[in-house]
Amino acid sequence: MSVEDLSETLLQIKAFRLQQESQEGLHVLCSNGKEKSPEMVNLQASYAETVFELQKTRDLLLLQHRISADLQAELKTVKLRAATEKQQSQKRVTEKERMLKSRMRQIITLQAQLRELVYSPKIYKRTTPAEYTWSEKDQDNISPLEDDHIVSQLQRGESLLEIHLQGAAFTALGLRVMGQLQASEYGASTEFTTFCTYALLDFETHSTPLVSGVQPSYGFTSRYPLAPSDLGRLVRQGGIVTAELHQRLGGVLFVTCGRAEISLLSTIEERGEKLHGTANITGKDEEILGILEYWVRLHPPRGATKSVLERVADRQLETRVTQKPQRWKAEIYQGDKVRVEILSLSFHPNSRVAMDQSVQRVYVEYRLLGVPMETTETPISLRKPTDGEEIHYNFIRVIYVDTVESAPLRHYLYTMLEGMDPNKGRLKFTVVSEPINEQEECVDVGYAYLDLKELLLTGNDITEKPIDILSVNEDEEVMGQLKVSMEAATALTGIYREYFKREEKQRGKKVKAYT
């Protein structure tokens, strides 16, 4: 029944009762035998009217309550539906952004390869099947069974050669050169972007993805199916693959900064072994701009018997190996080493990282030019320390700098001692949060710096020294301490004297030439 119907019904009942009472009042006698007075009749009528009005109001309030409850339930349902639709919309947007970024990376890689194809005069006769080439992200998902499957696709007698470009690290000179190129293009120094290209025999040229930063991680692998005749040609040509380092200047513009030679002779000799190595990135005047990190591996050919061409290739390889220059032995610096130990870590209880529930496990890493990145981080992450407690890594890494191959690292250490590196002579330790969910990425949460000039000036190694951990935010909050040791005073002193004398000699030559 609606409100209007209820009101009309109540009015009819009221009118009927008033009529009945007025008629009865005319004939009712009082206890003393007198009729009721008109005032009494009017009072009774007023009383009845008030009762009916209150009943009407009560019924209206009940009806309004029911309507209000229904509206609130409907409003709650609408809000819940809107929140669900918003969440689904955000998921769709995030997925589309991820797909767009993936497509953009593929487009950039293809653009780089297309540029090389356009500007290179080489006639490409062969291509590498798509299943033989992938980025580092895809490679992490490859199992040994898949490796066996790929090898099984080779023709009889063919070998599978893998070339993996891990990343690069630049010297102070390299950073300065690329910074000047970037400044000339944009009018200001900005973070530069690099990529590498390389070609093997008459296969197509391959290109790594474009990566930004002073220590780019390319993580790009190429695979080449090689016939015995290819191995023979490769050895006759010196067993060298030249990788070119390019710097992107904007749009499709880029400039070639340097080259690095990757030797394949060792992997041809030690087949089946993954051989890690580094190669100097040299500029047009043979100046060292940085280090290229890589690994190579040559899978044994299908079939147990070596062909005649393979045996010829092996003999050519043996001849070249025995002809390596003996002068290297005279350039070795005996005994120099850098020993870094990450002992323990603690957070202040009131720091942001200590109260951040998203940070559950942490590990520590540092970087040195030419040293593989995976060897300078603690092997495992530990539970985040709470209430000021201390967690212990006891991670030791010894880096020998007494070989010819370590010359770029020695020079880089000298630039650190002179304060010309990006961290102004300090070794930077990074505290990294490792997520519980493997789908998420690691996040830097703090930095700690160790001044190397302290070892040079005092001549003493550093033992169990606590250094402040600063937050990654602009306020650089001191959020804890990292305890480290470093044994490098002898090596750093020798390195500084060596390069200081070289520069003194160069300055003397320039003065003499000027006069």
Short mmCIF file of C-alpha atoms in Angstrom, two decimals:
data_model
loop_
_atom_site.label_atom_id
_atom_site.label_comp_id
_atom_site.label_asym_id
_atom_site.label_seq_id
_atom_site.Cartn_x
_atom_site.Cartn_y
_atom_site.Cartn_z
CA MET A 1 0.00 0.00 0.00
CA SER A 2 1.41 3.42 -0.95
CA VAL A 3 1.67 6.44 1.34
CA GLU A 4 -1.22 8.22 -0.46
CA ASP A 5 -3.54 5.19 -0.09
CA LEU A 6 -2.65 4.86 3.59
CA SER A 7 -3.37 8.55 4.25
CA GLU A 8 -6.76 8.41 2.49
CA THR A 9 -7.77 5.29 4.45
CA LEU A 10 -6.84 6.91 7.78
CA LEU A 11 -8.87 10.03 6.95
CA GLN A 12 -11.93 7.93 6.13
CA ILE A 13 -11.61 5.98 9.42
CA LYS A 14 -11.23 9.24 11.34
CA ALA A 15 -14.32 10.82 9.77
CA PHE A 16 -16.43 7.71 10.42
CA ARG A 17 -15.46 7.45 14.08
CA LEU A 18 -16.06 11.16 14.72
CA GLN A 19 -19.52 10.83 13.24
CA GLN A 20 -20.31 7.79 15.36
CA GLU A 21 -19.07 9.42 18.57
CA SER A 22 -21.01 12.61 17.96
CA GLN A 23 -24.22 10.65 17.47
CA GLU A 24 -23.64 8.52 20.56
CA GLY A 25 -22.79 11.60 22.63
CA LEU A 26 -26.24 13.00 22.14
CA HIS A 27 -27.84 10.02 23.86
CA VAL A 28 -25.23 9.14 26.49
CA LEU A 29 -26.09 10.19 30.02
CA CYS A 30 -23.60 10.98 32.67
CA SER A 31 -23.54 9.02 35.90
CA ASN A 32 -25.61 11.75 37.46
CA GLY A 33 -28.19 11.48 34.73
CA LYS A 34 -26.96 14.45 32.65
CA GLU A 35 -25.81 14.45 29.05
CA LYS A 36 -22.15 15.18 28.13
CA SER A 37 -21.36 18.76 27.47
CA PRO A 38 -20.24 19.90 23.98
CA GLU A 39 -16.77 20.68 25.40
CA MET A 40 -16.31 17.05 26.45
CA VAL A 41 -17.40 15.83 23.05
CA ASN A 42 -14.91 18.17 21.32
CA LEU A 43 -12.11 17.05 23.67
CA GLN A 44 -12.75 13.39 22.89
CA ALA A 45 -12.78 14.14 19.18
CA SER A 46 -9.47 16.02 19.46
CA TYR A 47 -7.96 13.14 21.41
CA ALA A 48 -9.00 10.64 18.75
CA GLU A 49 -7.60 12.86 16.02
CA THR A 50 -4.23 13.06 17.82
CA VAL A 51 -4.06 9.27 18.21
CA PHE A 52 -4.70 8.77 14.52
CA GLU A 53 -2.10 11.38 13.55
CA LEU A 54 0.54 9.66 15.71
CA GLN A 55 -0.30 6.29 14.22
CA LYS A 56 0.00 7.78 10.75
CA THR A 57 3.38 9.31 11.58
CA ARG A 58 4.63 5.99 13.00
CA ASP A 59 3.60 4.14 9.85
CA LEU A 60 5.31 6.76 7.65
CA LEU A 61 8.53 6.50 9.67
CA LEU A 62 8.56 2.70 9.33
CA LEU A 63 8.03 3.02 5.60
CA GLN A 64 10.85 5.59 5.30
CA HIS A 65 13.20 3.32 7.28
CA ARG A 66 12.54 0.41 4.94
CA ILE A 67 13.10 2.62 1.88
CA SER A 68 16.34 4.02 3.36
CA ALA A 69 17.69 0.51 4.12
CA ASP A 70 16.94 -0.62 0.55
CA LEU A 71 18.69 2.45 -0.89
CA GLN A 72 21.77 1.92 1.28
CA ALA A 73 22.03 -1.72 0.21
CA GLU A 74 21.73 -0.71 -3.43
CA LEU A 75 24.35 2.05 -2.96
CA LYS A 76 26.75 -0.46 -1.40
CA THR A 77 26.28 -2.81 -4.33
CA VAL A 78 26.95 0.01 -6.82
CA LYS A 79 30.12 1.07 -4.99
CA LEU A 80 31.40 -2.51 -4.87
CA ARG A 81 30.72 -2.97 -8.56
CA ALA A 82 32.50 0.32 -9.36
CA ALA A 83 35.57 -0.69 -7.29
CA THR A 84 35.74 -4.07 -9.03
CA GLU A 85 35.49 -2.46 -12.46
CA LYS A 86 38.19 0.06 -11.53
CA GLN A 87 40.54 -2.71 -10.36
CA GLN A 88 39.96 -4.71 -13.52
CA SER A 89 40.54 -1.59 -15.61
CA GLN A 90 43.84 -0.90 -13.83
CA LYS A 91 44.94 -4.50 -14.47
CA ARG A 92 44.12 -4.14 -18.14
CA VAL A 93 46.05 -0.86 -18.35
CA THR A 94 49.07 -2.39 -16.58
CA GLU A 95 49.05 -5.41 -18.89
CA LYS A 96 48.80 -3.17 -21.95
CA GLU A 97 51.71 -1.04 -20.71
CA ARG A 98 53.79 -4.17 -20.17
CA MET A 99 53.00 -5.41 -23.67
CA LEU A 100 53.78 -1.98 -25.14
CA LYS A 101 57.17 -1.90 -23.40
CA SER A 102 57.94 -5.39 -24.65
CA ARG A 103 56.97 -4.42 -28.18
CA MET A 104 59.06 -1.25 -27.91
CA ARG A 105 62.14 -3.24 -26.88
CA GLN A 106 61.64 -5.55 -29.85
CA ILE A 107 61.18 -2.59 -32.19
CA ILE A 108 64.36 -0.92 -30.92
CA THR A 109 66.35 -4.12 -31.38
CA LEU A 110 65.00 -4.60 -34.89
CA GLN A 111 65.75 -0.96 -35.73
CA ALA A 112 69.36 -1.40 -34.64
CA GLN A 113 69.70 -4.55 -36.77
CA LEU A 114 68.03 -2.80 -39.70
CA ARG A 115 70.47 0.13 -39.46
CA GLU A 116 73.37 -2.30 -39.56
CA LEU A 117 71.90 -4.05 -42.59
CA VAL A 118 71.38 -0.74 -44.39
CA TYR A 119 74.80 0.76 -43.75
CA SER A 120 76.90 -2.41 -43.99
CA PRO A 121 78.19 -3.29 -47.48
CA LYS A 122 78.35 -6.96 -46.52
CA ILE A 123 76.14 -9.38 -48.48
CA TYR A 124 74.36 -11.62 -46.05
CA LYS A 125 73.97 -15.17 -47.26
CA ARG A 126 72.86 -16.96 -44.14
CA THR A 127 70.63 -16.32 -41.16
CA THR A 128 70.48 -17.80 -37.70
CA PRO A 129 67.17 -19.55 -36.93
CA ALA A 130 65.04 -17.69 -34.40
CA GLU A 131 65.27 -20.53 -31.91
CA TYR A 132 69.06 -20.02 -31.74
CA THR A 133 68.90 -16.41 -30.47
CA TRP A 134 67.30 -14.93 -27.36
CA SER A 135 67.72 -12.28 -24.69
CA GLU A 136 68.89 -12.99 -21.14
CA LYS A 137 65.33 -12.88 -19.77
CA ASP A 138 64.27 -15.65 -22.13
CA GLN A 139 67.48 -17.58 -21.53
CA ASP A 140 66.72 -17.88 -17.81
CA ASN A 141 63.76 -20.07 -18.73
CA ILE A 142 65.78 -22.48 -20.86
CA SER A 143 66.46 -25.88 -19.36
CA PRO A 144 69.23 -28.35 -20.25
CA LEU A 145 66.60 -30.46 -21.97
CA GLU A 146 65.87 -27.57 -24.33
CA ASP A 147 69.59 -27.13 -24.96
CA ASP A 148 69.76 -30.80 -25.95
CA HIS A 149 66.74 -30.33 -28.18
CA ILE A 150 68.37 -27.41 -30.02
CA VAL A 151 71.62 -29.32 -30.48
CA SER A 152 69.63 -32.26 -31.81
CA GLN A 153 68.27 -30.00 -34.58
CA LEU A 154 71.77 -29.58 -36.03
CA GLN A 155 72.85 -31.42 -39.14
CA ARG A 156 75.37 -34.21 -38.77
CA GLY A 157 78.85 -32.78 -38.23
CA GLU A 158 77.58 -29.29 -37.29
CA SER A 159 78.60 -27.61 -34.03
CA LEU A 160 76.61 -25.01 -32.10
CA LEU A 161 78.51 -21.85 -31.14
CA GLU A 162 77.10 -19.59 -28.42
CA ILE A 163 78.22 -15.98 -27.95
CA HIS A 164 76.76 -14.13 -24.97
CA LEU A 165 77.38 -10.42 -24.32
CA GLN A 166 76.83 -9.93 -20.58
CA GLY A 167 77.45 -6.22 -20.22
CA ALA A 168 79.98 -3.41 -20.24
CA ALA A 169 81.73 -1.13 -17.79
CA PHE A 170 83.38 2.10 -18.85
CA THR A 171 86.58 3.80 -17.73
CA ALA A 172 86.65 7.43 -16.67
CA LEU A 173 87.88 8.31 -20.16
CA GLY A 174 85.05 6.34 -21.75
CA LEU A 175 82.47 8.06 -19.56
CA ARG A 176 83.94 11.44 -20.45
CA VAL A 177 83.92 10.73 -24.20
CA MET A 178 80.34 9.49 -24.24
CA GLY A 179 79.24 12.28 -21.93
CA GLN A 180 80.66 14.83 -24.39
CA LEU A 181 78.84 13.16 -27.28
CA GLN A 182 75.61 13.22 -25.32
CA ALA A 183 76.08 16.87 -24.35
CA SER A 184 76.79 17.88 -27.97
CA GLU A 185 73.51 16.28 -29.05
CA TYR A 186 71.21 17.45 -26.25
CA GLY A 187 73.04 20.53 -24.99
CA ALA A 188 73.32 19.01 -21.50
CA SER A 189 74.77 15.90 -19.95
CA THR A 190 72.10 13.18 -19.73
CA GLU A 191 72.17 9.43 -19.17
CA PHE A 192 73.46 7.83 -22.35
CA THR A 193 72.21 4.72 -24.12
CA THR A 194 74.43 2.11 -25.78
CA PHE A 195 74.17 -1.13 -27.73
CA CYS A 196 76.57 -3.56 -29.41
CA THR A 197 76.58 -5.20 -32.85
CA TYR A 198 78.70 -8.08 -34.12
CA ALA A 199 78.84 -10.50 -37.04
CA LEU A 200 80.31 -13.95 -37.48
CA LEU A 201 81.54 -15.16 -40.88
CA ASP A 202 78.70 -14.60 -43.37
CA PHE A 203 75.85 -14.81 -40.87
CA GLU A 204 73.62 -11.78 -40.37
CA THR A 205 74.72 -9.04 -37.99
CA HIS A 206 73.27 -9.32 -34.50
CA SER A 207 72.46 -6.44 -32.17
CA THR A 208 71.95 -6.31 -28.42
CA PRO A 209 69.02 -4.32 -26.98
CA LEU A 210 69.54 -0.63 -26.23
CA VAL A 211 70.48 -0.18 -22.56
CA SER A 212 70.95 3.02 -20.55
CA GLY A 213 73.49 3.61 -17.78
CA VAL A 214 77.21 3.67 -17.05
CA GLN A 215 77.30 -0.11 -16.51
CA PRO A 216 74.86 -1.48 -19.10
CA SER A 217 73.76 -5.10 -18.83
CA TYR A 218 72.95 -6.37 -22.34
CA GLY A 219 72.31 -10.04 -21.51
CA PHE A 220 72.11 -11.06 -25.18
CA THR A 221 72.93 -14.49 -26.59
CA SER A 222 73.48 -15.56 -30.20
CA ARG A 223 73.72 -19.14 -31.42
CA TYR A 224 75.33 -20.18 -34.69
CA PRO A 225 75.16 -23.63 -36.32
CA LEU A 226 78.66 -24.13 -37.77
CA ALA A 227 79.74 -26.73 -40.29
CA PRO A 228 83.33 -28.10 -40.11
CA SER A 229 84.28 -25.84 -43.01
CA ASP A 230 83.04 -22.83 -41.00
CA LEU A 231 85.31 -23.76 -38.11
CA GLY A 232 88.26 -23.99 -40.50
CA ARG A 233 87.50 -20.54 -41.92
CA LEU A 234 87.04 -19.13 -38.43
CA VAL A 235 90.46 -20.39 -37.33
CA ARG A 236 92.15 -19.15 -40.51
CA GLN A 237 90.71 -15.70 -39.87
CA GLY A 238 92.24 -15.63 -36.39
CA GLY A 239 89.23 -16.84 -34.40
CA ILE A 240 88.16 -13.27 -33.61
CA VAL A 241 84.69 -11.71 -33.52
CA THR A 242 84.67 -7.93 -33.42
CA ALA A 243 81.88 -6.32 -31.38
CA GLU A 244 81.24 -2.65 -32.03
CA LEU A 245 79.95 -0.36 -29.26
CA HIS A 246 77.45 2.25 -30.41
CA GLN A 247 75.95 5.20 -28.56
CA ARG A 248 72.44 6.34 -29.36
CA LEU A 249 72.15 10.08 -29.96
CA GLY A 250 68.40 10.33 -30.46
CA GLY A 251 65.85 8.91 -32.86
CA VAL A 252 67.66 6.65 -35.32
CA LEU A 253 70.95 8.53 -34.94
CA PHE A 254 73.90 6.75 -33.34
CA VAL A 255 77.67 6.89 -33.34
CA THR A 256 80.22 4.08 -33.10
CA CYS A 257 82.38 4.72 -30.03
CA GLY A 258 84.71 1.72 -29.95
CA ARG A 259 85.40 -1.92 -30.71
CA ALA A 260 86.19 -5.03 -28.70
CA GLU A 261 87.70 -8.27 -30.02
CA ILE A 262 86.23 -11.51 -28.69
CA SER A 263 88.57 -14.48 -29.05
CA LEU A 264 87.01 -17.82 -29.96
CA LEU A 265 90.23 -19.86 -30.09
CA SER A 266 89.96 -21.10 -26.51
CA THR A 267 86.38 -22.25 -26.91
CA ILE A 268 87.28 -24.14 -30.10
CA GLU A 269 90.02 -25.86 -28.12
CA GLU A 270 87.86 -26.57 -25.04
CA ARG A 271 84.59 -27.63 -26.60
CA GLY A 272 81.53 -27.92 -24.43
CA GLU A 273 82.92 -25.54 -21.77
CA LYS A 274 81.36 -22.15 -21.07
CA LEU A 275 84.35 -19.78 -21.04
CA HIS A 276 83.93 -16.35 -19.45
CA GLY A 277 86.11 -13.48 -20.53
CA THR A 278 86.55 -9.74 -20.89
CA ALA A 279 87.74 -7.67 -23.83
CA ASN A 280 89.01 -4.10 -23.90
CA ILE A 281 86.75 -1.60 -25.67
CA THR A 282 89.15 0.63 -27.59
CA GLY A 283 88.51 3.91 -29.35
CA LYS A 284 89.78 5.13 -32.69
CA ASP A 285 93.13 6.09 -31.14
CA GLU A 286 93.42 2.73 -29.31
CA GLU A 287 92.52 4.38 -26.01
CA ILE A 288 90.72 2.08 -23.57
CA LEU A 289 87.11 3.18 -23.12
CA GLY A 290 85.95 0.24 -21.03
CA ILE A 291 85.52 -3.51 -20.70
CA LEU A 292 83.08 -5.84 -22.47
CA GLU A 293 82.05 -8.92 -20.47
CA TYR A 294 81.09 -12.05 -22.37
CA TRP A 295 81.07 -15.82 -22.42
CA VAL A 296 81.38 -18.24 -25.32
CA ARG A 297 80.75 -21.96 -25.73
CA LEU A 298 81.13 -24.38 -28.63
CA HIS A 299 79.05 -27.54 -28.35
CA PRO A 300 80.70 -30.68 -29.77
CA PRO A 301 79.47 -31.63 -33.25
CA ARG A 302 76.82 -34.21 -33.85
CA GLY A 303 78.43 -37.59 -34.50
CA ALA A 304 81.35 -39.14 -32.66
CA THR A 305 83.98 -39.07 -35.45
CA LYS A 306 85.81 -35.88 -36.33
CA SER A 307 85.82 -34.98 -40.00
CA VAL A 308 88.98 -34.15 -41.93
CA LEU A 309 88.11 -30.45 -41.90
CA GLU A 310 87.70 -30.49 -38.11
CA ARG A 311 91.09 -32.09 -37.66
CA VAL A 312 92.60 -29.44 -39.93
CA ALA A 313 90.93 -26.74 -37.86
CA ASP A 314 92.35 -28.27 -34.68
CA ARG A 315 95.87 -28.29 -36.15
CA GLN A 316 95.51 -24.66 -37.22
CA LEU A 317 94.32 -23.79 -33.73
CA GLU A 318 97.28 -25.55 -32.09
CA THR A 319 99.67 -23.63 -34.34
CA ARG A 320 98.10 -20.28 -33.46
CA VAL A 321 98.02 -21.00 -29.74
CA THR A 322 101.74 -21.79 -29.68
CA GLN A 323 102.44 -18.48 -31.45
CA LYS A 324 100.95 -16.25 -28.73
CA PRO A 325 103.25 -13.30 -27.94
CA GLN A 326 105.61 -14.11 -25.11
CA ARG A 327 106.03 -10.44 -24.24
CA TRP A 328 102.90 -10.60 -22.04
CA LYS A 329 104.90 -12.28 -19.31
CA ALA A 330 107.08 -9.22 -18.89
CA GLU A 331 104.05 -6.96 -18.28
CA ILE A 332 102.53 -8.88 -15.34
CA TYR A 333 102.34 -7.14 -11.99
CA GLN A 334 103.01 -9.83 -9.43
CA GLY A 335 101.07 -10.06 -6.18
CA ASP A 336 98.63 -7.15 -6.49
CA LYS A 337 95.14 -8.00 -5.29
CA VAL A 338 92.03 -6.35 -3.87
CA ARG A 339 90.23 -8.29 -1.15
CA VAL A 340 86.73 -7.08 -0.23
CA GLU A 341 84.72 -8.61 2.61
CA ILE A 342 81.08 -7.81 3.40
CA LEU A 343 80.66 -8.78 7.05
CA SER A 344 77.31 -7.67 8.43
CA LEU A 345 74.42 -5.24 8.18
CA SER A 346 71.98 -3.59 10.58
CA PHE A 347 69.10 -1.11 10.28
CA HIS A 348 68.03 1.56 12.74
CA PRO A 349 64.65 0.50 14.22
CA ASN A 350 62.99 3.83 13.34
CA SER A 351 64.29 4.03 9.77
CA ARG A 352 61.91 3.88 6.83
CA VAL A 353 63.36 0.65 5.50
CA ALA A 354 62.97 -1.04 8.91
CA MET A 355 59.27 -0.14 9.00
CA ASP A 356 58.63 -0.88 5.32
CA GLN A 357 56.67 -4.14 5.24
CA SER A 358 57.42 -4.63 1.54
CA VAL A 359 61.11 -5.14 2.36
CA GLN A 360 61.54 -8.69 3.68
CA ARG A 361 64.96 -9.91 2.48
CA VAL A 362 68.10 -7.96 1.54
CA TYR A 363 71.48 -8.59 -0.06
CA VAL A 364 74.52 -6.39 -0.77
CA GLU A 365 76.45 -5.79 -3.99
CA TYR A 366 79.22 -3.58 -5.39
CA ARG A 367 80.70 -3.02 -8.83
CA LEU A 368 84.26 -2.82 -10.16
CA LEU A 369 85.21 -2.29 -13.79
CA GLY A 370 85.61 -5.56 -15.67
CA VAL A 371 84.70 -7.79 -12.72
CA PRO A 372 81.65 -10.01 -13.47
CA MET A 373 78.65 -8.49 -11.70
CA GLU A 374 77.37 -11.80 -10.38
CA THR A 375 80.66 -12.34 -8.47
CA THR A 376 80.49 -9.11 -6.46
CA GLU A 377 77.17 -9.61 -4.70
CA THR A 378 76.43 -11.69 -1.64
CA PRO A 379 75.39 -15.18 -2.82
CA ILE A 380 72.18 -15.16 -0.80
CA SER A 381 69.73 -12.64 0.61
CA LEU A 382 69.01 -12.66 4.33
CA ARG A 383 65.94 -11.80 6.38
CA LYS A 384 65.72 -8.07 7.04
CA PRO A 385 67.17 -7.29 10.50
CA THR A 386 64.71 -5.92 13.05
CA ASP A 387 64.99 -4.12 16.41
CA GLY A 388 68.57 -3.08 15.68
CA GLU A 389 69.86 -6.66 15.30
CA GLU A 390 72.82 -7.50 13.03
CA ILE A 391 72.75 -10.03 10.18
CA HIS A 392 76.00 -11.59 8.92
CA TYR A 393 77.00 -12.31 5.32
CA ASN A 394 80.76 -12.95 5.74
CA PHE A 395 81.16 -12.73 1.95
CA ILE A 396 84.74 -12.49 0.64
CA ARG A 397 85.83 -11.68 -2.92
CA VAL A 398 89.50 -11.57 -3.94
CA ILE A 399 90.22 -9.73 -7.20
CA TYR A 400 93.72 -10.10 -8.65
CA VAL A 401 95.01 -7.07 -10.51
CA ASP A 402 98.44 -8.45 -11.43
CA THR A 403 97.75 -9.52 -15.02
CA VAL A 404 97.77 -7.73 -18.37
CA GLU A 405 94.02 -8.35 -18.71
CA SER A 406 93.45 -6.34 -15.53
CA ALA A 407 95.09 -3.19 -16.93
CA PRO A 408 91.72 -1.41 -17.46
CA LEU A 409 90.74 -2.19 -13.86
CA ARG A 410 94.09 -0.86 -12.60
CA HIS A 411 93.60 2.34 -14.54
CA TYR A 412 90.02 2.66 -13.25
CA LEU A 413 91.25 2.25 -9.67
CA TYR A 414 93.74 5.04 -10.34
CA THR A 415 90.93 7.33 -11.53
CA MET A 416 89.06 6.48 -8.31
CA LEU A 417 92.10 7.44 -6.24
CA GLU A 418 92.20 10.72 -8.17
CA GLY A 419 88.48 11.21 -7.52
CA MET A 420 87.60 11.35 -11.23
CA ASP A 421 85.04 8.52 -11.19
CA PRO A 422 81.25 9.04 -10.75
CA ASN A 423 81.45 8.17 -7.03
CA LYS A 424 84.38 10.54 -6.39
CA GLY A 425 86.90 7.96 -5.22
CA ARG A 426 84.50 5.89 -3.15
CA LEU A 427 83.57 2.23 -3.57
CA LYS A 428 79.78 2.11 -3.64
CA PHE A 429 77.91 -0.70 -1.86
CA THR A 430 74.22 -1.13 -2.71
CA VAL A 431 71.69 -2.69 -0.32
CA VAL A 432 69.03 -4.42 -2.42
CA SER A 433 65.57 -5.67 -1.43
CA GLU A 434 64.81 -9.08 -2.92
CA PRO A 435 61.04 -9.64 -3.30
CA ILE A 436 59.32 -12.78 -2.06
CA ASN A 437 57.31 -12.92 -5.27
CA GLU A 438 59.62 -13.96 -8.10
CA GLN A 439 57.51 -11.98 -10.58
CA GLU A 440 58.53 -8.70 -8.94
CA GLU A 441 61.86 -6.92 -9.42
CA CYS A 442 64.64 -6.25 -6.92
CA VAL A 443 64.74 -2.69 -5.57
CA ASP A 444 67.68 -0.62 -4.29
CA VAL A 445 66.93 0.59 -0.76
CA GLY A 446 70.24 2.08 0.37
CA TYR A 447 73.83 2.99 -0.48
CA ALA A 448 77.05 2.88 1.56
CA TYR A 449 80.38 4.35 0.48
CA LEU A 450 83.98 3.36 1.36
CA ASP A 451 86.65 5.97 0.63
CA LEU A 452 89.59 4.29 -1.14
CA LYS A 453 91.87 7.28 -0.64
CA GLU A 454 91.94 6.40 3.04
CA LEU A 455 93.89 3.22 2.21
CA LEU A 456 96.28 5.17 -0.02
CA LEU A 457 96.95 7.95 2.49
CA THR A 458 97.37 5.74 5.56
CA GLY A 459 98.95 2.76 3.84
CA ASN A 460 96.78 0.50 6.00
CA ASP A 461 94.06 -1.93 5.10
CA ILE A 462 90.54 -1.46 6.49
CA THR A 463 89.31 -4.05 8.97
CA GLU A 464 85.69 -4.45 10.09
CA LYS A 465 84.81 -0.82 9.53
CA PRO A 466 81.14 0.23 10.00
CA ILE A 467 79.98 2.67 7.31
CA ASP A 468 76.65 4.49 7.18
CA ILE A 469 73.89 3.21 4.91
CA LEU A 470 72.08 6.13 3.29
CA SER A 471 68.56 5.91 1.90
CA VAL A 472 68.02 6.23 -1.84
CA ASN A 473 65.77 9.26 -1.28
CA GLU A 474 67.01 12.80 -1.69
CA ASP A 475 67.15 13.38 2.07
CA GLU A 476 69.79 10.58 2.35
CA GLU A 477 68.55 9.40 5.71
CA VAL A 478 71.11 7.36 7.68
CA MET A 479 69.13 4.16 8.03
CA GLY A 480 71.75 1.73 9.32
CA GLN A 481 75.33 0.51 9.09
CA LEU A 482 77.25 -1.89 6.88
CA LYS A 483 80.42 -3.50 8.25
CA VAL A 484 83.14 -4.19 5.66
CA SER A 485 86.85 -5.01 5.41
CA MET A 486 89.17 -4.22 2.51
CA GLU A 487 92.72 -5.41 1.92
CA ALA A 488 94.08 -3.29 -0.91
CA ALA A 489 96.56 -0.76 0.49
CA THR A 490 99.60 -2.37 -1.17
CA ALA A 491 97.91 -2.79 -4.54
CA LEU A 492 96.45 0.73 -4.56
CA THR A 493 99.78 2.29 -3.60
CA GLY A 494 101.54 0.47 -6.45
CA ILE A 495 98.81 1.38 -8.92
CA TYR A 496 98.88 5.04 -7.96
CA ARG A 497 102.67 5.26 -8.28
CA GLU A 498 102.61 3.47 -11.63
CA TYR A 499 100.06 5.73 -13.30
CA PHE A 500 101.28 8.89 -11.60
CA LYS A 501 104.76 8.27 -13.07
CA ARG A 502 103.21 7.64 -16.48
CA GLU A 503 101.34 10.91 -16.39
CA GLU A 504 104.43 12.76 -15.17
CA LYS A 505 106.36 11.29 -18.10
CA GLN A 506 103.63 12.27 -20.55
CA ARG A 507 103.52 15.82 -19.16
CA GLY A 508 107.29 16.04 -19.48
CA LYS A 509 107.12 15.02 -23.13
CA LYS A 510 104.47 17.62 -23.83
CA VAL A 511 106.51 20.39 -22.16
CA LYS A 512 109.62 19.34 -24.06
CA ALA A 513 107.73 19.31 -27.35
CA TYR A 514 106.28 22.74 -26.61
CA THR A 515 109.66 24.30 -25.81
#
